[in-house]
Coordinates of C-alpha atoms in Angstrom, one line a residue:
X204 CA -103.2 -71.8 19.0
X205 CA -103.0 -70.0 22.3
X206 CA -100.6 -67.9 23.4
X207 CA -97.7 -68.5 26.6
X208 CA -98.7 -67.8 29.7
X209 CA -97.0 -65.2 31.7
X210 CA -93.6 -66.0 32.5
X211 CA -93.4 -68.9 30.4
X212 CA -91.1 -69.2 28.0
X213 CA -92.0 -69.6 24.2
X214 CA -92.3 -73.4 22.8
X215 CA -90.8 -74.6 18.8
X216 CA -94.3 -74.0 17.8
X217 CA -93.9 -70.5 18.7
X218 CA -90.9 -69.9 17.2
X219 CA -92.3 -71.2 13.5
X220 CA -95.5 -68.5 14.6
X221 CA -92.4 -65.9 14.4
X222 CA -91.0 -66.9 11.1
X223 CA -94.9 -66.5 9.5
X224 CA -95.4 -63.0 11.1
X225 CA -92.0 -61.9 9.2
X226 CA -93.5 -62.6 5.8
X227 CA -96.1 -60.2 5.9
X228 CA -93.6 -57.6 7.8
X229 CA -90.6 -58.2 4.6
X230 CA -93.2 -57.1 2.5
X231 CA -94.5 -54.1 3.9
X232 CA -91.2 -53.0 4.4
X233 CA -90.1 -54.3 0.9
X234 CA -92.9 -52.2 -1.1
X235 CA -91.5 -49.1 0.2
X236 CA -87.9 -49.6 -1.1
X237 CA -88.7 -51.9 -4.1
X238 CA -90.2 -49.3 -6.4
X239 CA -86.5 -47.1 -5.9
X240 CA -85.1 -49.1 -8.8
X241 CA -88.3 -49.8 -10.8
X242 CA -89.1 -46.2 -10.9
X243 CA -86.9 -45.0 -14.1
X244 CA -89.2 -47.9 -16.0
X245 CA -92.0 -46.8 -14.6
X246 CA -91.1 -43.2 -15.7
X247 CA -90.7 -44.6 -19.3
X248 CA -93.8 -46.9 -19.0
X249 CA -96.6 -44.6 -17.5
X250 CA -94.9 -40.9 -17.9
X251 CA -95.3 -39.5 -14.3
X252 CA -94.7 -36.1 -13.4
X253 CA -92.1 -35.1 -11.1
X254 CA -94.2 -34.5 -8.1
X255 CA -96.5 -37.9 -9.1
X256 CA -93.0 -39.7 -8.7
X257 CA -92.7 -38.6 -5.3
X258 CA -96.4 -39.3 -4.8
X259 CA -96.5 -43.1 -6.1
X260 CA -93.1 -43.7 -3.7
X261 CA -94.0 -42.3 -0.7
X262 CA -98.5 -42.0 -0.5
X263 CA -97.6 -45.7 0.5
X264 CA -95.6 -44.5 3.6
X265 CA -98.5 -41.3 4.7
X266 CA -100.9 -43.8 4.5
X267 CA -99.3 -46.4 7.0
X268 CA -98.1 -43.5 9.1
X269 CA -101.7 -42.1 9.2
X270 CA -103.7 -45.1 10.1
X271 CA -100.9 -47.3 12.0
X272 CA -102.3 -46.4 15.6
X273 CA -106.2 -46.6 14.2
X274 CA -105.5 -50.1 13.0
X275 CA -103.5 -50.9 16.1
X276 CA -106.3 -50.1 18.5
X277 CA -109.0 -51.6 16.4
X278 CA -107.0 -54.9 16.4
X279 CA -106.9 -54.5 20.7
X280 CA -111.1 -54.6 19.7
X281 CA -111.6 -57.3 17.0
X282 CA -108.6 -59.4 17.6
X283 CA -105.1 -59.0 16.3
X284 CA -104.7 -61.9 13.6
X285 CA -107.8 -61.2 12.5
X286 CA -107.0 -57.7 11.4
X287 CA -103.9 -59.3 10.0
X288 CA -105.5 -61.8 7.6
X289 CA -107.8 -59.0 6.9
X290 CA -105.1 -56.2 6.4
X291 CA -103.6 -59.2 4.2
X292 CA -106.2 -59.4 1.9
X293 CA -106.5 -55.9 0.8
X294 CA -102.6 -55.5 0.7
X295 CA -102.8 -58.6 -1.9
X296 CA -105.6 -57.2 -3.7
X297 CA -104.0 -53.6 -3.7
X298 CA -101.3 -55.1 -5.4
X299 CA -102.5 -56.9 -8.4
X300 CA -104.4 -53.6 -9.4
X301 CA -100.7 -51.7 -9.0
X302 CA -99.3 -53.7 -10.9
X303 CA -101.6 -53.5 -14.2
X304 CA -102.1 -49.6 -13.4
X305 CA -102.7 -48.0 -16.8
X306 CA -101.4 -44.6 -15.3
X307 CA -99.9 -42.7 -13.0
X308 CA -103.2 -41.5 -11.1
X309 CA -104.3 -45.2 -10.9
X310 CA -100.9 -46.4 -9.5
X311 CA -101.1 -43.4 -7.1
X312 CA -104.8 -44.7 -6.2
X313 CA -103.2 -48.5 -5.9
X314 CA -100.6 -47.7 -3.9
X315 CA -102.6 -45.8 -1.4
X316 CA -105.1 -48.9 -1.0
X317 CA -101.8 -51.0 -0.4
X318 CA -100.8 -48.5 2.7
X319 CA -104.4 -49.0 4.4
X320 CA -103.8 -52.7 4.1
X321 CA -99.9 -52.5 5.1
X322 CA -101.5 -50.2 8.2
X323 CA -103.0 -53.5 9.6
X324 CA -100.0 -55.3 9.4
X325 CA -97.2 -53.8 10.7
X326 CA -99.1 -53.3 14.3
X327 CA -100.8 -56.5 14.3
X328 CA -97.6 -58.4 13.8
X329 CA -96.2 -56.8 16.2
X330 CA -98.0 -56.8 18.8
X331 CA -98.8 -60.9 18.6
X332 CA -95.2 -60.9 19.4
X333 CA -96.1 -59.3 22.2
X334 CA -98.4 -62.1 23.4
X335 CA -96.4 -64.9 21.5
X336 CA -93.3 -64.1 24.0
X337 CA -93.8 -62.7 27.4
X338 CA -90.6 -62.8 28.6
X339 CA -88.6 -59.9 28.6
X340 CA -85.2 -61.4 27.0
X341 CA -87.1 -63.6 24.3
X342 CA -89.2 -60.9 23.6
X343 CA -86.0 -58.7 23.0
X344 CA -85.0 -61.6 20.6
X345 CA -88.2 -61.6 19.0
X346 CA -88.7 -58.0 18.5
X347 CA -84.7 -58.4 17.1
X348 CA -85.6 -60.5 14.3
X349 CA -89.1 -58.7 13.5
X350 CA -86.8 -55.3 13.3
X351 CA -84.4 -57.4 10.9
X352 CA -87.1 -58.6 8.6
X353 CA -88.6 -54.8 8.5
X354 CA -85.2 -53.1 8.1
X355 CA -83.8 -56.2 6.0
X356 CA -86.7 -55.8 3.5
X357 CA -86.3 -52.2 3.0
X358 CA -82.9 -52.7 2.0
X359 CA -83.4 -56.1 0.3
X360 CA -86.1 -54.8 -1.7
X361 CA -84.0 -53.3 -4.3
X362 CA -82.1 -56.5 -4.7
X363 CA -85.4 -58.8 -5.4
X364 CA -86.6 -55.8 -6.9
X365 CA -83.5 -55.7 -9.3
X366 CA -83.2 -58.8 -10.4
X367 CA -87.2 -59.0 -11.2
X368 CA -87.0 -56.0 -13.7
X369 CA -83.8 -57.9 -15.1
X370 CA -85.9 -60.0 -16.7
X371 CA -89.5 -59.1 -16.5
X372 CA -91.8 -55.9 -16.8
X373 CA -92.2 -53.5 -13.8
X374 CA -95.6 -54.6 -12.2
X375 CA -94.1 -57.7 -11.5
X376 CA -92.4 -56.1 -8.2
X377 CA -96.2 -55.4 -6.6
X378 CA -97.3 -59.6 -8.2
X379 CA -94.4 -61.0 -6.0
X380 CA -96.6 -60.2 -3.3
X381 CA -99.4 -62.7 -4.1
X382 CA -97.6 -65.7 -2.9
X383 CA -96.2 -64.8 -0.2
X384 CA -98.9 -63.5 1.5
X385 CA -100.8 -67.0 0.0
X386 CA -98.5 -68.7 2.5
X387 CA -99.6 -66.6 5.3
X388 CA -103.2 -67.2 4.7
X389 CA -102.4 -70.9 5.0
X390 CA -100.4 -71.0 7.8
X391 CA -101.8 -68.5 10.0
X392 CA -104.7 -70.0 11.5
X393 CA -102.5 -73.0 13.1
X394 CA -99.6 -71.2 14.3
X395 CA -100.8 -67.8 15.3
X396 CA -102.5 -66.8 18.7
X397 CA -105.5 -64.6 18.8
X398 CA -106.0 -61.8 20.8
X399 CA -107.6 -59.2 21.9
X400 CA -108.4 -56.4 25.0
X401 CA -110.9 -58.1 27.2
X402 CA -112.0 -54.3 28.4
X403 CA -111.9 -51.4 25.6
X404 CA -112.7 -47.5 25.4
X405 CA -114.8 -45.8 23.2
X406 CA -113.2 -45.2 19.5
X407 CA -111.6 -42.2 19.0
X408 CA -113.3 -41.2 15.5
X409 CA -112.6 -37.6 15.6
X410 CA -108.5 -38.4 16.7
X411 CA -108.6 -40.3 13.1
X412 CA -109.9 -37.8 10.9
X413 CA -107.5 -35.1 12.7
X414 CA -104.4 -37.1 12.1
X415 CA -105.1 -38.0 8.9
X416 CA -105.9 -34.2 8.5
X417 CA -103.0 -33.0 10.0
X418 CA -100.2 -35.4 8.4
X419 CA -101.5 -35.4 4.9
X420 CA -101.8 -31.5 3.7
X421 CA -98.6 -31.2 5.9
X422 CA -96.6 -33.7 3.9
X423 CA -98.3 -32.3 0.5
X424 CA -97.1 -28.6 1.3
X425 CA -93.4 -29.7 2.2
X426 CA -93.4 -31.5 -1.1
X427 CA -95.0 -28.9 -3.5
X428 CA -92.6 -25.9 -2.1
X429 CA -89.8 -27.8 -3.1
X430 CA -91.0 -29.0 -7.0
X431 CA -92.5 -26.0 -7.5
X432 CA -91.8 -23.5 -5.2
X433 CA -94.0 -21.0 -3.2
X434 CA -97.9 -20.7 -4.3
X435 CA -100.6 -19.4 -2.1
X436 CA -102.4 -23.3 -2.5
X437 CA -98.8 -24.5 -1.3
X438 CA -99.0 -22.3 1.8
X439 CA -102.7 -22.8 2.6
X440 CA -102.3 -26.4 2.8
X441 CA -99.3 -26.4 5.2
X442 CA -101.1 -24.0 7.6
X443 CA -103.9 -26.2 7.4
X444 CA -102.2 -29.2 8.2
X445 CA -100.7 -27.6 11.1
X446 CA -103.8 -26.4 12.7
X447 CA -105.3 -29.8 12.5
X448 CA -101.9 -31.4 14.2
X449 CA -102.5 -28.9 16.7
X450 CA -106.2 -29.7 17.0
X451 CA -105.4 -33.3 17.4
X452 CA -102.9 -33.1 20.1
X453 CA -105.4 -30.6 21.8
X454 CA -108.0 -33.4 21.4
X455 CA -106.0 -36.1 21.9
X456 CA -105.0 -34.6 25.6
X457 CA -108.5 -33.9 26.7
X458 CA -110.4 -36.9 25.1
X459 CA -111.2 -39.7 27.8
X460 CA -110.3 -42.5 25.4
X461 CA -107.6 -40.9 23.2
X462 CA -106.3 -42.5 20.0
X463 CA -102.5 -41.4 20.8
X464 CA -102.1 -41.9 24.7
X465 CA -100.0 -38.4 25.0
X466 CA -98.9 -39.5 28.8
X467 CA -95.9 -42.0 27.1
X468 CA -93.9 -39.0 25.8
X469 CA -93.5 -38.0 29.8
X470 CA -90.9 -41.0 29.6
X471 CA -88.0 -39.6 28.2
X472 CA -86.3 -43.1 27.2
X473 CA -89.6 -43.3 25.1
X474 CA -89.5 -39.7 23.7
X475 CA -86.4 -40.4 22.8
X476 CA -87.0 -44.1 21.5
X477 CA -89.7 -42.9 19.3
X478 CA -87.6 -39.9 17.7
X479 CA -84.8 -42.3 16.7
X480 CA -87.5 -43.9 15.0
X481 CA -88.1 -41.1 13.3
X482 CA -85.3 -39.2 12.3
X483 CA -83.3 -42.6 11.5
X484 CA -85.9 -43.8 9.3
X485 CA -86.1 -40.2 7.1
X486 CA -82.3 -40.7 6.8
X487 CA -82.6 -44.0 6.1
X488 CA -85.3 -43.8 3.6
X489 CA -84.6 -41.0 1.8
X490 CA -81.3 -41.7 1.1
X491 CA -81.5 -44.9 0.1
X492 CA -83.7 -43.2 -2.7
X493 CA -81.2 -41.1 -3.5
X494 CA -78.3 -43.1 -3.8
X495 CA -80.3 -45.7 -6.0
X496 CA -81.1 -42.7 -8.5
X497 CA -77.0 -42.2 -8.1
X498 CA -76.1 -45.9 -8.7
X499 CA -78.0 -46.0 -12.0
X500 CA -78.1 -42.4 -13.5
X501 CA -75.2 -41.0 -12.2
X502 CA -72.6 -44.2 -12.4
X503 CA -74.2 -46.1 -14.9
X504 CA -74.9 -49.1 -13.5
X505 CA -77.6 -51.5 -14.9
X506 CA -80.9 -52.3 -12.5
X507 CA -79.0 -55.5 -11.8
X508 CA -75.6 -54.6 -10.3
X509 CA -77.2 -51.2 -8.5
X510 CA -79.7 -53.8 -6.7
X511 CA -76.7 -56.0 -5.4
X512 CA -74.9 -53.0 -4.4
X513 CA -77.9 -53.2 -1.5
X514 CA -77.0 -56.5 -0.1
X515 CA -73.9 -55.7 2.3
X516 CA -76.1 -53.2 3.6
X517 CA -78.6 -55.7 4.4
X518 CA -77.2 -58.2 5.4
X519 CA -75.5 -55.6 8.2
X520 CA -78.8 -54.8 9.0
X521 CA -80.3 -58.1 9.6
X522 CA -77.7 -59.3 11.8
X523 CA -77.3 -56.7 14.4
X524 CA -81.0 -56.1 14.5
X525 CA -81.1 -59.7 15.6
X526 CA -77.9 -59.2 17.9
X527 CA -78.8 -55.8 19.8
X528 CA -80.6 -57.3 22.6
X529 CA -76.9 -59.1 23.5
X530 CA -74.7 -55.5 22.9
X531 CA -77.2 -54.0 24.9
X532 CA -77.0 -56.1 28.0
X533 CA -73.6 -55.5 28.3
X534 CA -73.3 -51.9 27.6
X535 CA -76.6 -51.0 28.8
X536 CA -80.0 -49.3 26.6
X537 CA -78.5 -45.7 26.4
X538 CA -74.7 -46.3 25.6
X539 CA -76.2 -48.6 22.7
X540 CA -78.7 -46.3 21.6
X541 CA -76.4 -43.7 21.6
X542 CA -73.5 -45.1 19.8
X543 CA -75.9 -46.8 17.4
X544 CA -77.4 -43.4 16.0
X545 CA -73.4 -41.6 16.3
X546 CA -72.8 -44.8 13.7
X547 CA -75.5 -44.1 11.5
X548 CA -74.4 -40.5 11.3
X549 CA -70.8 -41.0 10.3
X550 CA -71.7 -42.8 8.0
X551 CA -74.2 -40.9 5.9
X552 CA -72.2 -37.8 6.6
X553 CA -69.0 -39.9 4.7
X554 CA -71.6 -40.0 2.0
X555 CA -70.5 -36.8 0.9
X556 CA -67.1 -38.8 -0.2
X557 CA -69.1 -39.8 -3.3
X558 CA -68.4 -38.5 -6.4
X559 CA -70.0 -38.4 -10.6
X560 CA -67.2 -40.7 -10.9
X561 CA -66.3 -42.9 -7.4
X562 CA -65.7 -46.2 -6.9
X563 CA -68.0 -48.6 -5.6
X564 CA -66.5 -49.8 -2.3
X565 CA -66.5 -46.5 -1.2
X566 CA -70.4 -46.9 -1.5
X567 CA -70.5 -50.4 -0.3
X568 CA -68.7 -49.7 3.1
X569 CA -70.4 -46.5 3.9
X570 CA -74.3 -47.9 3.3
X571 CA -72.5 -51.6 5.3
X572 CA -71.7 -49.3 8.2
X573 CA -74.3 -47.4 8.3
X574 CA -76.9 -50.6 8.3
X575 CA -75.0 -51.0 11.4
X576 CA -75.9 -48.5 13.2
X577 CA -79.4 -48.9 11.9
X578 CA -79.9 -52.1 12.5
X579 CA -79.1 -51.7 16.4
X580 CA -81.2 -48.7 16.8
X581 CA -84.6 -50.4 15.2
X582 CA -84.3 -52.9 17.2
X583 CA -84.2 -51.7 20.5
X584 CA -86.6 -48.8 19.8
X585 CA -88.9 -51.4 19.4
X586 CA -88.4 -53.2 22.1
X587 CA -88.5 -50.1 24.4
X588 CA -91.8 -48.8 23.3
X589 CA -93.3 -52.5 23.1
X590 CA -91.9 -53.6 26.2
X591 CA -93.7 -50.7 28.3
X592 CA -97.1 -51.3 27.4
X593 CA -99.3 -53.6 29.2
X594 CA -100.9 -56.6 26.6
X595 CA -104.3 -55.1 26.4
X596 CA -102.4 -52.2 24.9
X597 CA -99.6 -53.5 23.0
X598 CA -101.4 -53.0 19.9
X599 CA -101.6 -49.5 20.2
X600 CA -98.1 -49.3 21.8
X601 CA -96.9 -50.7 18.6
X602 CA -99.2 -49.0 16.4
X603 CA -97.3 -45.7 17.7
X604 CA -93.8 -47.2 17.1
X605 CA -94.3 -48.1 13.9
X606 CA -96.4 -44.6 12.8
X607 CA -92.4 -43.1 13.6
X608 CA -90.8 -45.7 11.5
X609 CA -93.1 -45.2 8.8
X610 CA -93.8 -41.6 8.8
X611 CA -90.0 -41.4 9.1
X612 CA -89.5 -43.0 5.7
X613 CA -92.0 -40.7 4.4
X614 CA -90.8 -37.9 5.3
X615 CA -87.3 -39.2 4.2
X616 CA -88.6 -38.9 0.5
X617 CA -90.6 -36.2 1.3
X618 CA -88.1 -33.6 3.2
X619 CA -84.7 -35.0 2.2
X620 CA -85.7 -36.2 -1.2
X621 CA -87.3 -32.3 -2.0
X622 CA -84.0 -31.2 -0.1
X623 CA -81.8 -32.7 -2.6
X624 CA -84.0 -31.6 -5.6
X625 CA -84.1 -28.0 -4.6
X626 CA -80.1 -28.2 -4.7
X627 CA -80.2 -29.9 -8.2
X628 CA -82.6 -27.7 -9.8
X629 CA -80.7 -24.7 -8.0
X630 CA -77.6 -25.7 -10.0
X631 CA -79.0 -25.1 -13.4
X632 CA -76.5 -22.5 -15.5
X633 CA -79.0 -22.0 -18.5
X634 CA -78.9 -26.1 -19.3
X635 CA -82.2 -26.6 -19.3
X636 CA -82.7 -29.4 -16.6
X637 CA -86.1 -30.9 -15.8
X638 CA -87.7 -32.1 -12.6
X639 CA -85.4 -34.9 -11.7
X640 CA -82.0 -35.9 -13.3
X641 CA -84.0 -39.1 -14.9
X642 CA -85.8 -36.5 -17.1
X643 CA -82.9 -34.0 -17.7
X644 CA -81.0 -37.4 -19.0
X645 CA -84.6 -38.4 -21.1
X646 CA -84.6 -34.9 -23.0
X647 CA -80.9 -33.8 -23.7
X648 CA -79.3 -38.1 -23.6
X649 CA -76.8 -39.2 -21.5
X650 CA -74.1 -37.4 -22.9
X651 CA -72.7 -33.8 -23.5
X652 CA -72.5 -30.7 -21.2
X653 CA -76.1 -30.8 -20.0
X654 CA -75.7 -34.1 -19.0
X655 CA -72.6 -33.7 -17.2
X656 CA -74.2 -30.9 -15.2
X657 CA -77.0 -32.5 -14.6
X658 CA -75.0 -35.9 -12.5
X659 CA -72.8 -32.5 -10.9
X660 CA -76.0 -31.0 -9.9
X661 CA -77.2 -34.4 -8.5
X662 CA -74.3 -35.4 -6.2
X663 CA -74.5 -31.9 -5.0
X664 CA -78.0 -32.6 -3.7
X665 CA -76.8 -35.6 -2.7
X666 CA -74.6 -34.1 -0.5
X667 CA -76.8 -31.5 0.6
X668 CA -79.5 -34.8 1.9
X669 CA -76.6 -36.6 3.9
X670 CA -75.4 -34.0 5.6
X671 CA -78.6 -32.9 6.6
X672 CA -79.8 -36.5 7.5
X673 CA -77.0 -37.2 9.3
X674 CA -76.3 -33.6 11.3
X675 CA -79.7 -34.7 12.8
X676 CA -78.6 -38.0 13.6
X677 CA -75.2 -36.6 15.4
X678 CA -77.6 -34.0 17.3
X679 CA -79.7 -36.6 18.7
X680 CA -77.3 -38.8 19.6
X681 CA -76.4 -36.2 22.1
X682 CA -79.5 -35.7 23.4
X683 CA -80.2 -39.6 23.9
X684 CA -77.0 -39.5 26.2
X685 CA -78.3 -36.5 28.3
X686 CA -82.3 -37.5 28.4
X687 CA -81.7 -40.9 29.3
X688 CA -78.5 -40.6 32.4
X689 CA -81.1 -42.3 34.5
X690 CA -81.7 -45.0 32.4
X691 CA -79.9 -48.7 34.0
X692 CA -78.6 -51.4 32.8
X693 CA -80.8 -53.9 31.5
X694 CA -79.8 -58.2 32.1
X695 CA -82.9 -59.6 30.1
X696 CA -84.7 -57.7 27.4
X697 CA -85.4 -53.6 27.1
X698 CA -87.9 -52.7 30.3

C-alpha cells in the first residue's frame, strides 16, 4: 500500500490502516498502567523489594523515553513499518518471558526488553500517520484518535488488567499481548504504507549513549534518595547523570547531524507543546499509581471493582482526544491548550478531597474530569509537534513527542511516586511501617493501630503527589497563555 499524495485526502483503506496502527499503540500504553493493579500479586508472587517495585513499573517507561528519538530516526533510514513489525516482534517476545519471570531481577530484565521494543512503536506509528494523512484537518483527526488509543490504554489498562487477575494468575496481563500484536503482523503488510527519508545524515551514535547516560543514573538517583535516603552512591549517580545531560545537549548543539534537533525548542508553541507533554504525563502517571494503591489498600476494594473505577476516566479521555481538533478550531490552539492543562489541574488538586474513608463518586468525578483535560491536551500536543516537521523528519519529530509523553510517565512514578513515599514513611510514630503501605499491611494485617496509620500516612502522601502534580499543571497553564499570545487561530488541523 502506498501512501496519499500531497493534498489528497485519505481513502476507506486508509482509515482501516488507522485502526491497525492503534493496536500496537493500546498496548504500549496499556503495559505501563496494567501492572498498577497486578502489582500487590506480584508482590505476594515474586517478593520484590520496595525500590525493585518501582523498578519493574517504571524501567518500562526510561527505556522508551531513552531510545524513542533513536528508534524514530532509524525508522526515517530503514523504513517506518518495518521498524514497526520489527519493534513488534521483540515487544511480543519480551512479553512471554515477563510473564513466566521466576523473579523480580528477571521481570526487571523482561520489562526492560519490552521498552526497547515499545521504543519502535510508539514513533513508527506515529509517524505513518504522518504519511497516511497529509492534510492538515484529517491529520488532526488522525493524530485525535492515535492520542485516544495511547491515553485510552493507559487508563483502560487497569480495567482489562482487572478483570484478567479476577480470574487468572498475574503473567497473564503481559500474554494478552500475543494476539493482539498476531493481528498486526497479519494485517500490516496490506494496509500499511512504507516509508522512509529518501536523503539521511550520518547516525548520531555518541547522542545515543549520552542520553541514555544522562536519563538513566538521573532517574536512579531521584528514586534511591527517596526509598532510602541520602548515600554517597545516591549522589554520585545523579551528578553523573547530570553531567552527561549536559554533555548531550552540548553535543547535540554542535554535532552536524544531531540526534535531538535543539533548533525546535526556539518555537515557543513547541517548547511549550512538548512540556505539557511532560508535566501532564508525570501527573498523569503517577497518580494513577497512586490512587490504584488507594482504591485497593486503603478502601478495600477487590482488583475487580478498583479496575472499573478507571473506566469513566477513559472513556473521558478517548472521546475528547478524538474531539480536540473541533474545540480547537473554534477557540483557537492556545485558549484550548490552556484551559485543557487549568482542567487537569483542578482536578488532581480536588484529589486532596479524598479521604481513608470517602466515597467513590467523589473519585470517579474527579479522575472523569480530569481525563478531560488530559485527553484534549495529548491530542493537540501531538498534532503541534507532528504537524511542524517536514515527512522526511516526522519520525524523529514524533520520536521527540513521545520521549516527553513517556519520560513524563516515568518520572510520574519516579518523582511523584517517591514524593508520596517520603511523606508516608515520614509519618511513622514508632509503628513500624515498611517500604510501601502494601508491606506495612503484609507484616502487621489489615487491621489495628498500625494499620490505621499506615492508610493515614498514605492519603497524606497522596495529597502531598496531587498537589504537587497539579501546582505544576496550574503554573504552566499560565505560561502557555503568555508564550504562545502570538499563536492564531487554526481552521483545519494544528500548523
Amino acid at each position: 500500500m502506498s501512501a496519499p499524495a500531497a493534498g489528497q485526502a485519505a481513502t476507506r483503506r486508509t482509515w482501516f490502516g488507522l485502526i491497525v496502527l492503534q493496536l500496537p499503540v493500546l498496548l504500549v500504553s496499556m503495559d505501563f498502567s496494567v501492572l498498577y493493579l497486578a502489582m500487590p500479586t506480584i508482590i505476594d508472587s515474586v517478593g520484590p523489594s520496595a525500590t525493585q517495585q518501582l523498578w519493574i513499573l517504571d524501567i518500562y517507561g526510561f527505556m522508551i523515553a531513552g531510545l524513542l528519538i533513536t528508534m524514530g530516526n532509524i525508522g526515517d533510514r530503514i523504513g517506518r513499518r518495518r521498524i514497526l513489525l520489527a519493534g513488534a516482534a521483540v515487544f511480543g517476545i519480551a512479553s512471554v518471558i515477563a510473564a513466566f519471570a521466576p523473579s523480580a531481577g528477571f521481570l526487571i530484565a523482561a520489562r526492560a526488553l519490552m521498552g526497547i521494543g515499545g521504543a519502535t512503536l510508539m514513533p513508527a506509528s506515529l509517524s505513518l500517520i504522518a504519511n497516511m494523512f497529509p492534510l492538515a484537518r484529517q491529520r488532526a483527526r488522525a493524530i485525535g484518535v492515535w492520542t485516544a488509543a495511547f491515553a485510552g490504554g493507559a487508563a483502560i489498562g487497569p480495567v482489562i488488567g482487572g478483570v484478567l487477575l479476577h480470574h487468572y494468575w498475574w503473567g497473564v496481563v503481559f500474554l494478552i499481548n500475543v494476539p493482539v500484536l498476531a493481528v498486526l503482523f497479519l494485517a500490516a503488510p496490506s494496509l500499511l504504507p512504507e516509508f522512509r527519508a529518501e536523503h539521511t545524515e550520518p547516525f548520531d551514535f555518541v547522542g545515543v549513549v549520552l542520553s541514555l547516560l544522562g536519563i538513566l543514573p538521573a532517574v536512579y538517583a531521584v528514586k534511591a534518595l527517596a526509598a532510602e535516603g541520602v548515600s554517597a552512591p545516591t549522589i554520585g549517580a545523579g551528578v553523573f547523570g547530570i553531567v552527561m545531560l549536559v554533555a548531550f545537549l552540548v553535543h547535540e548543539n554542535r554535532t552536524p547531524s544531531p540526534l535531538l534537533t535543539l533548533s525546535l525548542f526556539k518555537n515557543a508553541t513547541i517548547s511549550a507543546s512538548l512540556a505539557i507533554a511532560l508535566v501532564g504525563m508525570m501527573t498523569q502517571g503517577g497518580l494513577a499509581y497512586l490512587t490504584n494503591l488507594y482504591l485497593q489498600s486503603v478502601l478495600g476494594f477487590d482488583v475487580l471493582e478498583a479496575a472499573l473505577a478507571g473506566i469513566p476516566m477513559a472513556i473521558t479521555v478517548a472521546f475528547f482526544s478524538v474531539y480536540a481538533d473541533r474545540l480547537t478550531r473554534k477557540v483557537g490552539v492556545r485558549i484550548a491548550l490552556a484551559g485543557s492543562v487549568l482542567i487537569a489541574a483542578v482536578a488532581t488538586i480536588g484529589l486532596v478531597a479524598l479521604t481513608e474513608t470517602s466515597a467513590l463518586w467523589i473519585f470517579l468525578v474527579l479522575t472523569a474530569l480530569a481525563g478531560v483535560g488530559f485527553g484534549i491536551q495529548f491530542s493537540l500536543v501531538t498534532d503541534v509537534v507532528v504537524g511542524s516537521a517536514p515527512p522526511e523528519k516526522s519520525g524523529a519529530a514524533s520520536g521527540l513527542s513521545e520521549t516527553s509523553f513517556e519520560l513524563g510517565t516515568a518520572l510520574g512514578l519516579a518523582l511523584l511516586g517517591s514524593l508520596a513515599t517520603a511523606v508516608f514513611l515520614s509519618k511513622d510514630d514508632g509503628h513500624g511501617f515498611a517500604d510501601s503501605l502494601g508491606e506495612t499491611l503484609h507484616i502487621h494485617g489489615t487491621t489495628g493501630p498500625a494499620a490505621d496509620a499506615a492508610r493515614a500516612a498514605f492519603v497524606d502522601g497522596l495529597h502531598a503527589a496531587a498537589i504537587a502534580g497539579g501546582v505544576l499543571l496550574a503554573a504552566l497553564s499560565v505560561v502557555v497563555m503568555v508564550v504562545m499570545r502570538g499563536s492564531i487561530r487554526i481552521q483545519h488541523g494544528v500548523h
